[in-house]
Amino acid sequence: MVASDLDRTLIYSAAALALGVPDTLAPRLLCVEVYERRPLSYLTEAAAALLERLARAAVFVPATTRTREQYGRIHLPGPPVPYAICANGGHVLVDGVSDPDWQRQVRGSLDAGCAPLATVREHLLASADAEWLLKERVAEDLFAYLVVDRALLPDTWVKDLADWADGQGWTVSLQGRKIYAVPKPLTKSAAVAEVARRTGACRVLTAGDSLLDADLLLAGDEGWRPGHGELAESGWGAPHVTPVPERGVAAGEEILRALLRAVET
């Protein structure tokens, strides 16, 4: 089974492509997401071919922090996936439908293990500054995130928030222009373990780029992370996780190539 993050791991917005090469040498891109009638997310055409092969050779499980609605905008190449993980593990989709038993299990773990969402959201709004705060959102009534102007964000604000959230049983992740506050019991790794149990997978390969992907990478038998993102910037690593030197959309292609090699050997 292959469980991979999507945004900034396999697919990229125009702002996150970070090709690192002149425009004249940039690879051809395939759009996989349209939002408000505008193309939003891409992968290279080579990556699209690799992903299609991968999805036919293994159980491919997208594991994303996106809400179900946001995930529904993505149209990946290859056959329909039988399982997907949304809301950072809050929902396990089975043939596109959220599993109610998993929903109940998640709610039980959140009620017992961390401060309520309302408390964290109140702190977020009280400590944020209108000068750099662009939007505040609640995702699936499970976690909250801010969209910010990174250029105006104070250097220590995210760290201060993370220190406060840790005492509430929450974790904080900065991804592009978004700052996520997520309950610690809400993890991709728990949802991936559930899908592995249901599919009978004896080997799990993983990929991801952010702090919210660290538990996913640690739970896999083998993993890959790109040369950009929170994990790369912090120097995070594990013996079974391979750092890919490429950045941006080129990293997504290389990660898919590595995953396919691992599946086919």
mmCIF file of C-alpha atoms in Angstrom:
data_model
loop_
_atom_site.group_PDB
_atom_site.id
_atom_site.type_symbol
_atom_site.label_atom_id
_atom_site.label_comp_id
_atom_site.label_asym_id
_atom_site.label_seq_id
_atom_site.Cartn_x
_atom_site.Cartn_y
_atom_site.Cartn_z
ATOM 1 C CA MET A 1 0.000 0.000 0.000
ATOM 2 C CA VAL A 2 1.204 3.523 -0.832
ATOM 3 C CA ALA A 3 -0.079 6.410 1.322
ATOM 4 C CA SER A 4 1.008 9.865 0.200
ATOM 5 C CA ASP A 5 0.296 13.461 1.019
ATOM 6 C CA LEU A 6 -0.865 15.476 -1.996
ATOM 7 C CA ASP A 7 -0.218 19.240 -1.796
ATOM 8 C CA ARG A 8 3.462 20.152 -2.119
ATOM 9 C CA THR A 9 4.340 16.445 -2.221
ATOM 10 C CA LEU A 10 2.714 15.122 -5.408
ATOM 11 C CA ILE A 11 0.697 18.105 -6.671
ATOM 12 C CA TYR A 12 1.589 21.801 -6.704
ATOM 13 C CA SER A 13 -0.097 25.157 -7.073
ATOM 14 C CA ALA A 14 1.468 27.644 -9.483
ATOM 15 C CA ALA A 15 3.037 29.469 -6.535
ATOM 16 C CA ALA A 16 4.587 26.259 -5.206
ATOM 17 C CA LEU A 17 6.035 24.843 -8.431
ATOM 18 C CA ALA A 18 9.558 26.064 -7.516
ATOM 19 C CA LEU A 19 11.036 24.450 -10.576
ATOM 20 C CA GLY A 20 14.459 26.001 -10.094
ATOM 21 C CA VAL A 21 15.046 26.014 -13.853
ATOM 22 C CA PRO A 22 14.539 28.635 -16.573
ATOM 23 C CA ASP A 23 11.022 28.837 -17.955
ATOM 24 C CA THR A 24 12.255 27.620 -21.329
ATOM 25 C CA LEU A 25 13.408 24.342 -19.741
ATOM 26 C CA ALA A 26 10.364 23.776 -17.524
ATOM 27 C CA PRO A 27 8.603 20.400 -17.934
ATOM 28 C CA ARG A 28 5.131 20.081 -19.414
ATOM 29 C CA LEU A 29 2.454 20.201 -16.728
ATOM 30 C CA LEU A 30 -0.912 18.518 -16.294
ATOM 31 C CA CYS A 31 -3.628 20.391 -14.390
ATOM 32 C CA VAL A 32 -5.388 18.154 -11.848
ATOM 33 C CA GLU A 33 -7.495 20.743 -10.021
ATOM 34 C CA VAL A 34 -9.708 23.637 -11.098
ATOM 35 C CA TYR A 35 -11.145 26.077 -8.554
ATOM 36 C CA GLU A 36 -13.585 28.857 -9.432
ATOM 37 C CA ARG A 37 -12.972 28.105 -13.123
ATOM 38 C CA ARG A 38 -9.230 28.618 -12.801
ATOM 39 C CA PRO A 39 -6.493 25.951 -12.925
ATOM 40 C CA LEU A 40 -5.031 25.509 -9.448
ATOM 41 C CA SER A 41 -2.898 22.369 -9.006
ATOM 42 C CA TYR A 42 -0.489 20.562 -11.274
ATOM 43 C CA LEU A 43 1.956 17.726 -11.654
ATOM 44 C CA THR A 44 4.338 17.047 -14.521
ATOM 45 C CA GLU A 45 3.159 14.883 -17.393
ATOM 46 C CA ALA A 46 5.881 12.408 -16.474
ATOM 47 C CA ALA A 47 4.603 12.333 -12.879
ATOM 48 C CA ALA A 48 1.079 11.716 -14.161
ATOM 49 C CA ALA A 49 2.245 8.644 -16.071
ATOM 50 C CA LEU A 50 4.147 7.379 -13.038
ATOM 51 C CA LEU A 51 1.132 7.885 -10.768
ATOM 52 C CA GLU A 52 -1.121 5.970 -13.133
ATOM 53 C CA ARG A 53 1.313 3.030 -13.120
ATOM 54 C CA LEU A 54 1.629 3.224 -9.336
ATOM 55 C CA ALA A 55 -2.143 3.210 -8.766
ATOM 56 C CA ARG A 56 -2.421 0.049 -10.885
ATOM 57 C CA ALA A 57 0.482 -1.717 -9.168
ATOM 58 C CA ALA A 58 -0.459 -1.012 -5.532
ATOM 59 C CA VAL A 59 -3.286 0.248 -3.329
ATOM 60 C CA PHE A 60 -2.733 3.998 -3.647
ATOM 61 C CA VAL A 61 -4.204 6.041 -0.782
ATOM 62 C CA PRO A 62 -4.169 9.855 -0.964
ATOM 63 C CA ALA A 63 -3.627 11.137 2.592
ATOM 64 C CA THR A 64 -4.394 14.834 2.772
ATOM 65 C CA THR A 65 -5.177 17.606 5.238
ATOM 66 C CA ARG A 66 -7.751 18.888 2.746
ATOM 67 C CA THR A 67 -11.426 18.728 3.602
ATOM 68 C CA ARG A 68 -13.586 16.319 1.666
ATOM 69 C CA GLU A 69 -14.902 19.173 -0.466
ATOM 70 C CA GLN A 70 -11.388 20.392 -1.282
ATOM 71 C CA TYR A 71 -10.221 16.860 -2.055
ATOM 72 C CA GLY A 72 -13.197 16.370 -4.371
ATOM 73 C CA ARG A 73 -11.828 19.031 -6.731
ATOM 74 C CA ILE A 74 -8.740 16.945 -7.481
ATOM 75 C CA HIS A 75 -8.787 14.587 -10.459
ATOM 76 C CA LEU A 76 -5.689 12.405 -10.343
ATOM 77 C CA PRO A 77 -4.640 10.270 -13.283
ATOM 78 C CA GLY A 78 -5.165 6.533 -13.049
ATOM 79 C CA PRO A 79 -8.035 4.365 -11.825
ATOM 80 C CA PRO A 80 -10.408 5.540 -9.077
ATOM 81 C CA VAL A 81 -8.874 5.028 -5.647
ATOM 82 C CA PRO A 82 -10.835 2.728 -3.292
ATOM 83 C CA TYR A 83 -9.639 4.596 -0.174
ATOM 84 C CA ALA A 84 -8.662 8.178 0.588
ATOM 85 C CA ILE A 85 -7.874 10.023 3.814
ATOM 86 C CA CYS A 86 -9.101 13.588 4.305
ATOM 87 C CA ALA A 87 -9.001 16.205 7.085
ATOM 88 C CA ASN A 88 -5.649 14.897 8.350
ATOM 89 C CA GLY A 89 -7.176 11.551 9.243
ATOM 90 C CA GLY A 90 -10.579 12.807 10.297
ATOM 91 C CA HIS A 91 -12.290 11.005 7.417
ATOM 92 C CA VAL A 92 -11.570 7.711 5.707
ATOM 93 C CA LEU A 93 -13.337 7.688 2.359
ATOM 94 C CA VAL A 94 -14.395 4.314 1.012
ATOM 95 C CA ASP A 95 -15.279 4.605 -2.680
ATOM 96 C CA GLY A 96 -15.711 8.342 -2.090
ATOM 97 C CA VAL A 97 -17.969 8.077 0.994
ATOM 98 C CA SER A 98 -16.835 8.867 4.541
ATOM 99 C CA ASP A 99 -16.906 5.797 6.784
ATOM 100 C CA PRO A 100 -19.239 6.503 9.769
ATOM 101 C CA ASP A 101 -17.513 4.026 12.099
ATOM 102 C CA TRP A 102 -14.200 5.814 11.594
ATOM 103 C CA GLN A 103 -15.892 9.179 12.188
ATOM 104 C CA ARG A 104 -17.176 7.969 15.561
ATOM 105 C CA GLN A 105 -13.767 6.620 16.519
ATOM 106 C CA VAL A 106 -12.103 9.945 15.675
ATOM 107 C CA ARG A 107 -14.651 11.963 17.638
ATOM 108 C CA GLY A 108 -14.100 9.786 20.667
ATOM 109 C CA SER A 109 -10.335 10.280 20.569
ATOM 110 C CA LEU A 110 -10.690 14.053 20.242
ATOM 111 C CA ASP A 111 -13.183 14.371 23.077
ATOM 112 C CA ALA A 112 -10.827 12.500 25.393
ATOM 113 C CA GLY A 113 -7.432 13.786 24.345
ATOM 114 C CA CYS A 114 -7.228 17.553 23.806
ATOM 115 C CA ALA A 115 -8.726 20.999 24.325
ATOM 116 C CA PRO A 116 -11.901 21.736 22.338
ATOM 117 C CA LEU A 117 -11.744 23.398 18.944
ATOM 118 C CA ALA A 118 -13.570 26.481 20.255
ATOM 119 C CA THR A 119 -10.791 27.166 22.788
ATOM 120 C CA VAL A 120 -8.057 26.956 20.172
ATOM 121 C CA ARG A 121 -9.970 29.004 17.645
ATOM 122 C CA GLU A 122 -10.574 31.733 20.213
ATOM 123 C CA HIS A 123 -6.843 31.894 20.947
ATOM 124 C CA LEU A 124 -5.971 31.995 17.241
ATOM 125 C CA LEU A 125 -8.244 34.940 16.581
ATOM 126 C CA ALA A 126 -7.191 36.808 19.732
ATOM 127 C CA SER A 127 -3.465 36.495 19.002
ATOM 128 C CA ALA A 128 -3.559 37.105 15.233
ATOM 129 C CA ASP A 129 -3.114 40.567 13.755
ATOM 130 C CA ALA A 130 -5.424 41.935 11.065
ATOM 131 C CA GLU A 131 -2.350 43.364 9.352
ATOM 132 C CA TRP A 132 -1.242 39.896 8.201
ATOM 133 C CA LEU A 133 -4.295 37.680 8.756
ATOM 134 C CA LEU A 134 -6.120 37.156 5.453
ATOM 135 C CA LYS A 135 -8.619 34.413 6.357
ATOM 136 C CA GLU A 136 -9.587 32.128 9.235
ATOM 137 C CA ARG A 137 -11.278 28.808 8.575
ATOM 138 C CA VAL A 138 -12.566 25.734 10.407
ATOM 139 C CA ALA A 139 -12.156 22.444 8.549
ATOM 140 C CA GLU A 140 -14.803 19.734 8.957
ATOM 141 C CA ASP A 141 -15.421 20.944 12.537
ATOM 142 C CA LEU A 142 -12.147 19.170 13.399
ATOM 143 C CA PHE A 143 -9.332 21.739 13.201
ATOM 144 C CA ALA A 144 -8.645 25.356 12.279
ATOM 145 C CA TYR A 145 -6.276 27.157 9.965
ATOM 146 C CA LEU A 146 -5.268 30.689 9.075
ATOM 147 C CA VAL A 147 -4.307 32.094 5.683
ATOM 148 C CA VAL A 148 -1.639 34.741 6.237
ATOM 149 C CA ASP A 149 0.636 37.183 4.474
ATOM 150 C CA ARG A 150 3.987 35.485 5.112
ATOM 151 C CA ALA A 151 5.963 38.670 4.454
ATOM 152 C CA LEU A 152 4.221 40.438 7.365
ATOM 153 C CA LEU A 153 4.019 37.488 9.765
ATOM 154 C CA PRO A 154 6.200 38.113 12.878
ATOM 155 C CA ASP A 155 9.175 35.759 13.074
ATOM 156 C CA THR A 156 8.257 34.249 16.440
ATOM 157 C CA TRP A 157 4.472 34.097 16.101
ATOM 158 C CA VAL A 158 4.234 30.521 14.816
ATOM 159 C CA LYS A 159 6.644 29.242 17.469
ATOM 160 C CA ASP A 160 4.753 31.038 20.221
ATOM 161 C CA LEU A 161 1.506 29.567 18.948
ATOM 162 C CA ALA A 162 3.038 26.085 18.764
ATOM 163 C CA ASP A 163 4.277 26.337 22.357
ATOM 164 C CA TRP A 164 0.813 27.353 23.566
ATOM 165 C CA ALA A 165 -0.961 24.695 21.460
ATOM 166 C CA ASP A 166 1.310 21.934 22.733
ATOM 167 C CA GLY A 167 -0.084 22.439 26.225
ATOM 168 C CA GLN A 168 -3.600 22.107 24.831
ATOM 169 C CA GLY A 169 -2.902 18.807 23.111
ATOM 170 C CA TRP A 170 -2.691 20.417 19.665
ATOM 171 C CA THR A 171 0.058 20.798 17.077
ATOM 172 C CA VAL A 172 0.854 23.673 14.701
ATOM 173 C CA SER A 173 2.126 23.466 11.124
ATOM 174 C CA LEU A 174 3.094 26.231 8.672
ATOM 175 C CA GLN A 175 2.539 25.257 5.038
ATOM 176 C CA GLY A 176 2.920 27.978 2.452
ATOM 177 C CA ARG A 177 0.487 30.742 3.440
ATOM 178 C CA LYS A 178 -1.490 28.485 5.798
ATOM 179 C CA ILE A 179 -0.996 27.954 9.510
ATOM 180 C CA TYR A 180 -2.754 24.802 10.734
ATOM 181 C CA ALA A 181 -3.772 24.075 14.304
ATOM 182 C CA VAL A 182 -4.639 20.374 14.570
ATOM 183 C CA PRO A 183 -5.483 18.145 17.554
ATOM 184 C CA LYS A 184 -2.663 15.710 18.312
ATOM 185 C CA PRO A 185 -4.967 12.641 18.208
ATOM 186 C CA LEU A 186 -6.009 13.601 14.653
ATOM 187 C CA THR A 187 -3.313 11.933 12.536
ATOM 188 C CA LYS A 188 -2.850 10.564 9.070
ATOM 189 C CA SER A 189 -0.944 7.598 10.506
ATOM 190 C CA ALA A 190 -3.953 6.354 12.488
ATOM 191 C CA ALA A 191 -6.170 6.510 9.407
ATOM 192 C CA VAL A 192 -3.506 4.809 7.271
ATOM 193 C CA ALA A 193 -3.222 2.006 9.840
ATOM 194 C CA GLU A 194 -6.992 1.510 9.586
ATOM 195 C CA VAL A 195 -6.862 1.318 5.780
ATOM 196 C CA ALA A 196 -3.901 -1.077 5.958
ATOM 197 C CA ARG A 197 -5.927 -3.296 8.307
ATOM 198 C CA ARG A 198 -8.894 -3.303 5.954
ATOM 199 C CA THR A 199 -6.830 -4.046 2.858
ATOM 200 C CA GLY A 200 -4.532 -6.552 4.529
ATOM 201 C CA ALA A 201 -1.473 -4.608 3.405
ATOM 202 C CA CYS A 202 1.728 -6.077 4.823
ATOM 203 C CA ARG A 203 3.960 -3.224 3.611
ATOM 204 C CA VAL A 204 3.198 0.512 3.635
ATOM 205 C CA LEU A 205 5.167 3.110 1.651
ATOM 206 C CA THR A 206 4.676 6.790 2.475
ATOM 207 C CA ALA A 207 5.522 10.313 1.296
ATOM 208 C CA GLY A 208 4.996 13.816 2.704
ATOM 209 C CA ASP A 209 6.573 17.225 3.213
ATOM 210 C CA SER A 210 5.107 18.904 6.315
ATOM 211 C CA LEU A 211 5.093 18.519 10.082
ATOM 212 C CA LEU A 212 1.631 16.993 9.775
ATOM 213 C CA ASP A 213 3.192 14.243 7.620
ATOM 214 C CA ALA A 214 5.902 13.284 10.120
ATOM 215 C CA ASP A 215 3.754 10.684 11.879
ATOM 216 C CA LEU A 216 2.746 9.250 8.494
ATOM 217 C CA LEU A 217 6.381 8.903 7.440
ATOM 218 C CA LEU A 218 7.377 7.365 10.774
ATOM 219 C CA ALA A 219 4.555 4.818 10.578
ATOM 220 C CA GLY A 220 5.520 3.556 7.117
ATOM 221 C CA ASP A 221 7.979 0.787 6.310
ATOM 222 C CA GLU A 222 9.737 3.144 3.902
ATOM 223 C CA GLY A 223 9.169 6.816 3.104
ATOM 224 C CA TRP A 224 10.270 9.806 1.055
ATOM 225 C CA ARG A 225 10.175 13.552 1.617
ATOM 226 C CA PRO A 226 10.967 16.378 -0.860
ATOM 227 C CA GLY A 227 13.775 18.908 -0.629
ATOM 228 C CA HIS A 228 11.334 21.633 0.403
ATOM 229 C CA GLY A 229 8.740 22.059 3.144
ATOM 230 C CA GLU A 230 8.740 22.076 6.936
ATOM 231 C CA LEU A 231 10.505 18.740 7.328
ATOM 232 C CA ALA A 232 13.330 19.644 4.946
ATOM 233 C CA GLU A 233 13.765 23.116 6.436
ATOM 234 C CA SER A 234 14.028 21.688 9.959
ATOM 235 C CA GLY A 235 16.410 18.928 8.916
ATOM 236 C CA TRP A 236 13.912 16.279 10.050
ATOM 237 C CA GLY A 237 14.776 12.716 9.175
ATOM 238 C CA ALA A 238 14.399 9.058 10.080
ATOM 239 C CA PRO A 239 16.492 6.023 9.114
ATOM 240 C CA HIS A 240 13.850 4.626 6.770
ATOM 241 C CA VAL A 241 12.861 7.991 5.201
ATOM 242 C CA THR A 242 14.784 9.092 2.099
ATOM 243 C CA PRO A 243 15.158 12.839 1.491
ATOM 244 C CA VAL A 244 14.725 13.711 -2.174
ATOM 245 C CA PRO A 245 17.035 16.609 -3.148
ATOM 246 C CA GLU A 246 14.677 17.986 -5.797
ATOM 247 C CA ARG A 247 12.329 20.824 -4.909
ATOM 248 C CA GLY A 248 8.869 21.723 -6.151
ATOM 249 C CA VAL A 249 7.128 19.835 -8.914
ATOM 250 C CA ALA A 250 10.347 18.033 -9.838
ATOM 251 C CA ALA A 251 10.379 16.515 -6.349
ATOM 252 C CA GLY A 252 6.882 15.151 -6.866
ATOM 253 C CA GLU A 253 8.047 13.396 -10.001
ATOM 254 C CA GLU A 254 11.110 11.923 -8.289
ATOM 255 C CA ILE A 255 9.063 10.726 -5.285
ATOM 256 C CA LEU A 256 6.640 8.912 -7.591
ATOM 257 C CA ARG A 257 9.563 7.344 -9.425
ATOM 258 C CA ALA A 258 11.006 6.096 -6.126
ATOM 259 C CA LEU A 259 7.646 4.776 -4.931
ATOM 260 C CA LEU A 260 7.112 2.889 -8.172
ATOM 261 C CA ARG A 261 10.588 1.359 -7.995
ATOM 262 C CA ALA A 262 9.881 0.195 -4.460
ATOM 263 C CA VAL A 263 6.535 -1.315 -5.454
ATOM 264 C CA GLU A 264 7.846 -3.105 -8.534
ATOM 265 C CA THR A 265 10.946 -4.632 -6.879
#
